[in-house]
Amino acid sequence: MAQPPGQALAQEAQRRDVRRAGLARRCSNRRSQAKGHFRKHDSERGTSFLLQIKSACTVANKIRKLRKKLDQIKNDKDFHLEPHLSEATVAVGRRRTTHSFVRDEEIIGREEDQKEIIARLLDCSSGKSVSFVSIVGIGGLGKTALAQLVYNDDRVKGYFELKMWVCVSNLFDEDLIIKGILKSAQDEYQGDPEMSNLQDIENKSKDQLQRLLRRVIDGKKYLLVLDDLWNEDRHRWLELQRLLMGGSWGSKILVTTRNQSVVQATDAKSAIHVLRGLSGEKSWELFKMMAFGDGEESLDHKMKEVGLDIVKKCAGVPLAIRTIGSLLYGKKETERLYFKVREFSKIDKLNDGIMEVLKLSYDHLPSCLKHCFAYCSLFPKDYVFDKQTMIQLWMAQGFIESLDGNEGLEDIGDSYVSDLLCRSFLEVVELDHDTSEVKMFKMHDLMHDLALKVAGDECKLISLNEGDIGGGIRHASFASNSSSLKELTSLFEATNLRTYLSLKSTRPSMQNLSQNEYHGIFYKFMHCRTLALGYADFCIPPSLGSRLKHLRFLDVSENQSIQSLPDSVTDLVNLQTLKLSGCRKLTILPTDLRKLVNLRHLLIDGCDSLSHMPPGLNHLSSLQTLSQFIVQKTNHKVDGGVGRVDELGMLDKLAGSITLAKLEFLQPAPNKGYLREKRRLRSLELKWSADQQEDNSESNELIVWENLRPHPNLAHLTMFASMGRSPPSWLSSIRNLVELKLYTCRKWTYLPSLSELPLLRKLNLVGLAALEFVQEMSETGKTAPLFFPSLERLFLLNCRNVKGWYGRRQLVGADQGHHRYDSQSSFPRLASMQISSCPNLNSMPLFPWIESLRLDGGSAKLLEQEVKAAPNCPSEAVLVSTFMPLSKLKKLDFHGAVDLKHPMLRTLLRCLSNLESMCLDRCHKLRSLSRGMRYLSSLQHLTVWDCKELDLSKHDDMHGTQW
């Protein structure tokens, strides 16, 4: 627990006393040294030294006076200084964050609110085709959580054809909102050829966006959630509203807001649900869960009284209850009592009561976390933070320190994020699908307000409208449509900035500036630890490295002007992170890059013009991230020489992702493995240039594959354009592989056995022109006991020579007959599959659990075989779903299915009772649908496109069933 301010001052006084005594001793020593010094040196230098002594003694006198004041404070009884239990502030234990976010079932006390909102959404009596429902309440009550509960309710899912969610926040920008709506609608229209334009939203004009929005929603019964709306300008809303009114009868727009005037500006006739605080009973239930774990812990009367008093102060606000509950979790009874008596009793339910509750939780943070939390105020509300980037920013400011020097700063930073999540200061946005580790997070609006409050004037998100910025600011960020970086830096009076961040929404320009103007701009940054000028087009001045000696984080990514970096960059010896991603014209890195001995993260992905790597990267012993390595001929003529791929072997700390490009220049090196010891490497991409490869002997190919063998911990592997005769044998031995992508390896006729990889979830085979089969059969004709036990997604594209899934290298096409249907020996978890441009593929293993299936330009007989393989294929009178093939299928798309005819389709449709969406595109032999449609009891979306022979004029089947 945090110390009371008086005792903290007293302890600080003691520390200052020690420092004062030390300084006095040094002054005394300097006087002694000065006596001998002046015997040997002239009077001018002696005078200078005396001035130094005088200055030091003056400081000592000031400290002595301050010490007296602190002693008076310490002895002042009004401060009530007492010993108490104190929370350690020097370290934070590492914790996993898998369960740090709140699941739907953890949202307590909103059942009645949920029922009422759903009833209003399903009510069609408003008299308008599109009507509004608004949830209004103060921050922290859980408006967004309630909207999410409603949005994901099965009744809501079944009622609306289209659902979309946009977080608007306090920036009401019509184009951004439209883009958010269209992005949210992408999943609903996936595979629809009419809506292919949804894939390129960011580059569309205002007129294109508006036309596309009308195409998406017009005629659909849709639900649109506008979360966290702040706009009170009726005129601005009407400009957007006219685009949203084309929905069919029963469409709804659900708004969450803190202000009823926002509702009036949106629609005065909106159904309003005012969200109140939780009841005392539900507040206590939530508090028990957060403070005591499972909420079932038996409490004595005294502890229950403490808890109830705390809950009362939180005024029914879930965010406050969660935050304080998290603070008390794991505390001993004496600590909880002290918290209630000495600290929580100071909070009254005044206007700022909730903020004071949150501030109290902040006061109890370890000091290291306080800095990290306040630093987040540099970003706007609803900003989604990338965890790795934030850790690098914290490191640059010295907020992260290793106590024993053994644990990596990144690992400690990860534990900081975990702790802030556990204490409810941050919220999880995205988890890594493979590891369940946090990738992205955000702050609740109230927490953002708190961060602004505690950061004060040191951290500021600035705008051009503010005028000059005072000298007290240390950390600045900028998000604006301004195009002039010179204009932005002109706002700063002083040169004491430690952070300057140009956020992604900006693209400031520094074109056509003189050397003096460059000097003036970067003079403002001379004390910066962090300089982020991403998405800005400018040429880095030659003096950058000599002027910005303190830099630890430099981001100039997405700069389309940089062709090379000045040599002075290598003078940035404190640099930890250098981000050059997306600098597409960058052709060369500094020759002496090895001088950056503290460099930990070098991001050069997307630097498409980079020709080679500089030599000496093996000296960067702290390097953990190297997003790309460009292989080049060893005799390539370039000043300073060319870096060799074997230098990677000495970079033991490499982690994350790396791409090895231009592998056609890699020379075989027997008994060498460049990646074999990289146990922290998660993702590897191997790329060859297809038009520059020379034939290698088979023995050299085997050596190269061994040179590239990764550590078995690797999770993601991509290979592009290898022209080798055969794939590497080690493919089947990477036991932790989760995702495998093979592109344009045109000479491979077979693949190693992949079916027994226990964790493989995604498999992409694209452009394997010579591939004849996917899975090699054993000599007995039986498949392996394990058959893709974890595979969930399969993508086969443009493998035009593949004839079947199974085969042998010498006897291609074996075992092409049907197999007895057995759900246990088929793909046990395959849920999504796409087969495109594989015209000769005529047999597949069974896929009984498939949920989404797309067939492009191939034979529909694959599905017919799937149905016929079942031992009890249902008749028209009896539908059995327990072991029925395709019974789980919800989405089915045919594109260019040349042999799809009515009898075949009717056979399929009998099994598709759970199908929700079907697309028929360019099925030119299909003439009728009606006799099979009656089986599709769950169908919600049907798209028919360019089926020239199809007659939809008759809607009744032979039994008179309307579909």
Coordinates of C-alpha atoms in Angstrom, one line a residue, residues 667-936:
Q667 CA 25.6 -20.5 -50.9
P668 CA 25.6 -24.0 -49.4
A669 CA 27.7 -24.2 -46.2
P670 CA 28.1 -27.8 -44.9
N671 CA 27.5 -28.3 -41.2
K672 CA 26.1 -24.8 -40.5
G673 CA 22.7 -23.9 -39.2
Y674 CA 21.9 -20.2 -39.2
L675 CA 18.5 -20.5 -37.4
R676 CA 18.7 -23.8 -35.6
E677 CA 19.4 -22.3 -32.2
K678 CA 16.8 -19.4 -32.4
R679 CA 14.4 -20.9 -29.9
R680 CA 12.6 -17.6 -29.4
L681 CA 11.9 -17.1 -33.1
R682 CA 8.1 -17.5 -33.7
S683 CA 7.7 -16.7 -37.4
L684 CA 9.9 -17.3 -40.4
E685 CA 9.5 -16.3 -44.0
L686 CA 11.9 -17.7 -46.7
K687 CA 11.8 -15.9 -50.0
W688 CA 13.5 -16.5 -53.3
S689 CA 13.3 -14.3 -56.4
A690 CA 11.7 -16.5 -59.0
D691 CA 13.3 -14.9 -62.0
Q692 CA 16.9 -15.0 -60.8
Q693 CA 17.4 -18.6 -59.7
E694 CA 20.1 -20.9 -61.0
D695 CA 19.9 -24.7 -60.8
N696 CA 21.7 -26.3 -57.9
S697 CA 22.8 -29.9 -57.6
E698 CA 20.6 -32.1 -55.5
S699 CA 23.3 -32.3 -52.8
N700 CA 23.7 -28.5 -52.6
E701 CA 19.9 -28.2 -52.2
L702 CA 20.0 -30.5 -49.3
I703 CA 22.8 -28.5 -47.7
V704 CA 20.9 -25.2 -48.1
W705 CA 17.8 -26.7 -46.5
E706 CA 19.9 -27.8 -43.5
N707 CA 21.4 -24.3 -43.4
L708 CA 17.9 -22.9 -43.1
R709 CA 16.5 -25.5 -40.7
P710 CA 14.6 -23.6 -37.9
H711 CA 14.3 -24.4 -34.2
P712 CA 11.4 -26.8 -33.4
N713 CA 9.7 -24.0 -31.5
L714 CA 8.8 -22.2 -34.7
A715 CA 5.0 -21.5 -35.0
H716 CA 4.6 -19.8 -38.4
L717 CA 6.5 -20.7 -41.6
T718 CA 6.1 -19.2 -45.1
M719 CA 8.1 -20.2 -48.2
F720 CA 7.8 -18.2 -51.4
A721 CA 9.1 -19.1 -54.9
S722 CA 11.6 -21.8 -54.1
M723 CA 12.7 -23.4 -57.3
G724 CA 14.3 -26.4 -55.6
R725 CA 13.5 -29.9 -56.8
S726 CA 11.9 -31.0 -53.5
P727 CA 10.8 -29.5 -50.2
P728 CA 12.9 -29.7 -47.0
S729 CA 12.6 -33.0 -45.1
W730 CA 12.4 -31.1 -41.8
L731 CA 9.0 -29.7 -42.6
S732 CA 7.4 -32.6 -40.9
S733 CA 9.5 -32.3 -37.8
I734 CA 8.6 -28.7 -36.7
R735 CA 6.3 -30.0 -34.1
N736 CA 5.1 -26.6 -32.8
L737 CA 4.1 -25.4 -36.2
V738 CA 0.7 -23.7 -36.1
E739 CA 0.6 -22.1 -39.6
L740 CA 2.3 -23.3 -42.9
K741 CA 2.1 -21.3 -46.1
L742 CA 3.7 -22.6 -49.3
Y743 CA 3.6 -20.3 -52.4
T744 CA 4.8 -20.8 -56.0
C745 CA 7.2 -23.6 -55.3
R746 CA 6.7 -24.8 -58.9
K747 CA 8.9 -27.9 -59.0
W748 CA 7.7 -29.7 -56.0
T749 CA 5.8 -32.8 -56.9
Y750 CA 5.1 -34.0 -53.4
L751 CA 5.2 -32.8 -49.8
P752 CA 6.6 -34.3 -46.6
S753 CA 4.0 -35.9 -44.4
L754 CA 2.2 -33.0 -42.6
S755 CA -0.7 -34.9 -41.2
E756 CA 0.9 -35.7 -37.9
L757 CA 1.9 -32.2 -37.0
P758 CA -0.1 -31.9 -33.7
L759 CA -0.6 -28.2 -33.6
L760 CA -1.0 -27.2 -37.3
R761 CA -4.2 -25.1 -37.6
K762 CA -3.7 -23.3 -40.9
L763 CA -2.4 -24.7 -44.2
N764 CA -2.1 -22.7 -47.4
L765 CA -0.9 -24.4 -50.6
V766 CA -0.7 -21.9 -53.5
G767 CA 0.7 -22.1 -57.0
L768 CA 2.4 -25.5 -56.5
A769 CA 2.2 -26.2 -60.2
A770 CA 3.9 -29.6 -60.2
L771 CA 2.2 -31.0 -57.1
E772 CA 0.4 -34.2 -57.8
F773 CA -0.9 -35.1 -54.3
V774 CA -0.8 -33.7 -50.8
Q775 CA -0.5 -36.7 -48.6
E776 CA 1.8 -39.7 -49.3
M777 CA 0.3 -43.1 -48.5
S778 CA 2.2 -45.8 -46.7
E779 CA 3.1 -49.0 -48.4
T780 CA 0.1 -50.7 -46.8
G781 CA -2.2 -48.1 -48.3
K782 CA -3.3 -46.9 -44.9
T783 CA -3.0 -43.3 -43.6
A784 CA -1.2 -42.4 -40.5
P785 CA -3.0 -42.8 -37.1
L786 CA -3.0 -39.0 -36.6
F787 CA -4.6 -37.1 -39.5
F788 CA -4.3 -33.3 -39.1
P789 CA -5.6 -33.4 -35.5
S790 CA -5.7 -29.6 -35.2
L791 CA -6.2 -28.3 -38.7
E792 CA -9.0 -25.7 -38.8
R793 CA -8.4 -23.8 -42.1
L794 CA -7.3 -25.2 -45.5
F795 CA -6.6 -23.1 -48.6
L796 CA -5.7 -24.8 -52.0
L797 CA -5.2 -22.3 -54.8
N798 CA -3.9 -22.8 -58.4
C799 CA -2.5 -26.3 -57.9
R800 CA -3.6 -27.3 -61.3
N801 CA -1.8 -30.7 -61.4
V802 CA -3.2 -32.1 -58.1
K803 CA -5.5 -35.1 -58.9
G804 CA -6.2 -36.3 -55.4
W805 CA -5.3 -35.9 -51.8
Y806 CA -3.5 -39.2 -51.5
G807 CA -0.8 -40.7 -53.6
R808 CA 2.7 -42.2 -53.9
R809 CA 5.7 -40.7 -55.5
Q810 CA 6.0 -43.6 -58.0
L811 CA 2.3 -44.4 -58.3
V812 CA 0.5 -41.1 -58.5
G813 CA -3.3 -41.3 -58.3
A814 CA -3.5 -44.4 -56.2
D815 CA -6.4 -44.8 -53.9
Q816 CA -8.8 -42.6 -55.8
G817 CA -11.9 -44.5 -54.7
H818 CA -14.3 -43.5 -52.0
H819 CA -13.6 -44.3 -48.3
R820 CA -16.0 -45.5 -45.7
Y821 CA -17.4 -42.6 -43.8
D822 CA -15.8 -42.3 -40.4
S823 CA -15.8 -38.9 -38.7
Q824 CA -12.9 -40.0 -36.5
S825 CA -10.4 -40.7 -39.3
S826 CA -11.3 -37.6 -41.3
F827 CA -10.3 -34.0 -40.7
P828 CA -11.4 -33.9 -37.0
R829 CA -11.5 -30.1 -36.7
L830 CA -11.5 -28.6 -40.2
A831 CA -14.0 -25.7 -40.1
S832 CA -13.1 -23.6 -43.1
M833 CA -11.9 -24.6 -46.6
Q834 CA -11.3 -22.9 -49.9
I835 CA -10.4 -24.8 -53.1
S836 CA -9.7 -22.5 -56.1
S837 CA -8.3 -23.3 -59.6
C838 CA -7.6 -26.9 -58.9
P839 CA -9.5 -28.4 -61.9
N840 CA -8.2 -31.9 -61.7
L841 CA -8.8 -32.5 -58.0
N842 CA -11.4 -35.2 -57.8
S843 CA -11.1 -36.7 -54.3
M844 CA -10.6 -35.4 -50.8
P845 CA -10.6 -36.8 -47.3
L846 CA -13.9 -36.4 -45.5
F847 CA -14.5 -33.1 -43.7
P848 CA -17.6 -33.7 -41.5
W849 CA -17.2 -30.6 -39.3
I850 CA -16.8 -28.0 -42.0
E851 CA -18.6 -24.7 -41.4
S852 CA -17.5 -22.6 -44.3
L853 CA -16.7 -23.9 -47.8
R854 CA -15.8 -22.1 -51.0
L855 CA -15.2 -23.8 -54.4
D856 CA -13.8 -21.7 -57.2
G857 CA -13.4 -23.0 -60.8
G858 CA -13.4 -26.7 -59.9
S859 CA -15.7 -29.7 -59.7
A860 CA -18.7 -29.8 -57.3
K861 CA -18.4 -33.6 -57.2
L862 CA -16.1 -33.3 -54.2
L863 CA -19.2 -32.4 -52.2
E864 CA -21.3 -35.1 -53.8
Q865 CA -18.7 -37.7 -52.7
E866 CA -18.7 -36.3 -49.2
V867 CA -22.5 -36.9 -49.0
K868 CA -22.3 -40.4 -50.6
A869 CA -19.6 -41.5 -48.3
A870 CA -22.0 -41.5 -45.3
P871 CA -23.3 -45.0 -44.5
N872 CA -26.8 -43.5 -43.8
C873 CA -27.2 -40.8 -46.4
P874 CA -30.7 -39.4 -45.5
S875 CA -33.7 -39.8 -47.7
E876 CA -36.1 -37.0 -48.4
A877 CA -38.4 -38.3 -45.7
V878 CA -35.8 -38.8 -42.9
L879 CA -33.2 -36.2 -42.0
V880 CA -30.6 -37.3 -39.4
S881 CA -28.0 -34.8 -38.4
T882 CA -26.0 -36.6 -35.8
F883 CA -23.5 -38.1 -38.3
M884 CA -24.7 -36.4 -41.4
P885 CA -21.9 -35.1 -43.6
L886 CA -22.0 -31.3 -44.0
S887 CA -24.5 -31.0 -41.2
K888 CA -22.4 -28.3 -39.6
L889 CA -22.0 -26.2 -42.8
K890 CA -23.2 -22.6 -42.5
K891 CA -21.7 -20.9 -45.5
L892 CA -21.3 -22.4 -49.0
D893 CA -20.0 -20.6 -52.1
F894 CA -19.8 -21.9 -55.6
H895 CA -17.9 -19.8 -58.1
G896 CA -17.5 -21.1 -61.6
A897 CA -18.7 -24.6 -60.7
V898 CA -18.9 -25.9 -64.3
D899 CA -20.6 -29.2 -63.5
L900 CA -23.1 -28.1 -60.9
K901 CA -26.5 -29.2 -62.0
H902 CA -29.9 -29.4 -60.3
P903 CA -29.8 -33.1 -59.3
M904 CA -26.4 -32.8 -57.8
L905 CA -27.4 -29.6 -55.9
R906 CA -30.6 -31.2 -54.7
T907 CA -28.6 -34.1 -53.3
L908 CA -26.4 -31.7 -51.4
L909 CA -29.2 -29.4 -50.1
R910 CA -30.9 -32.3 -48.4
C911 CA -28.0 -32.4 -45.9
L912 CA -27.7 -28.6 -45.3
S913 CA -30.3 -27.9 -42.7
N914 CA -27.9 -25.5 -40.8
L915 CA -26.8 -23.6 -43.9
E916 CA -27.2 -19.8 -43.4
S917 CA -25.6 -18.3 -46.5
M918 CA -25.2 -19.6 -50.0
C919 CA -23.6 -18.0 -53.1
L920 CA -24.0 -19.3 -56.7
D921 CA -21.7 -17.5 -59.1
R922 CA -21.2 -18.4 -62.7
C923 CA -22.8 -21.9 -62.4
H924 CA -23.8 -22.0 -66.0
K925 CA -25.3 -25.5 -66.1
L926 CA -27.6 -24.9 -63.2
R927 CA -31.3 -24.4 -64.3
S928 CA -33.4 -24.8 -61.2
L929 CA -33.3 -24.5 -57.4
S930 CA -36.9 -24.9 -56.2
R931 CA -37.0 -28.7 -55.5
G932 CA -34.1 -28.5 -53.0
M933 CA -34.6 -25.2 -51.3
R934 CA -37.2 -26.5 -48.9
Y935 CA -34.5 -28.3 -46.9
L936 CA -32.6 -25.1 -46.1

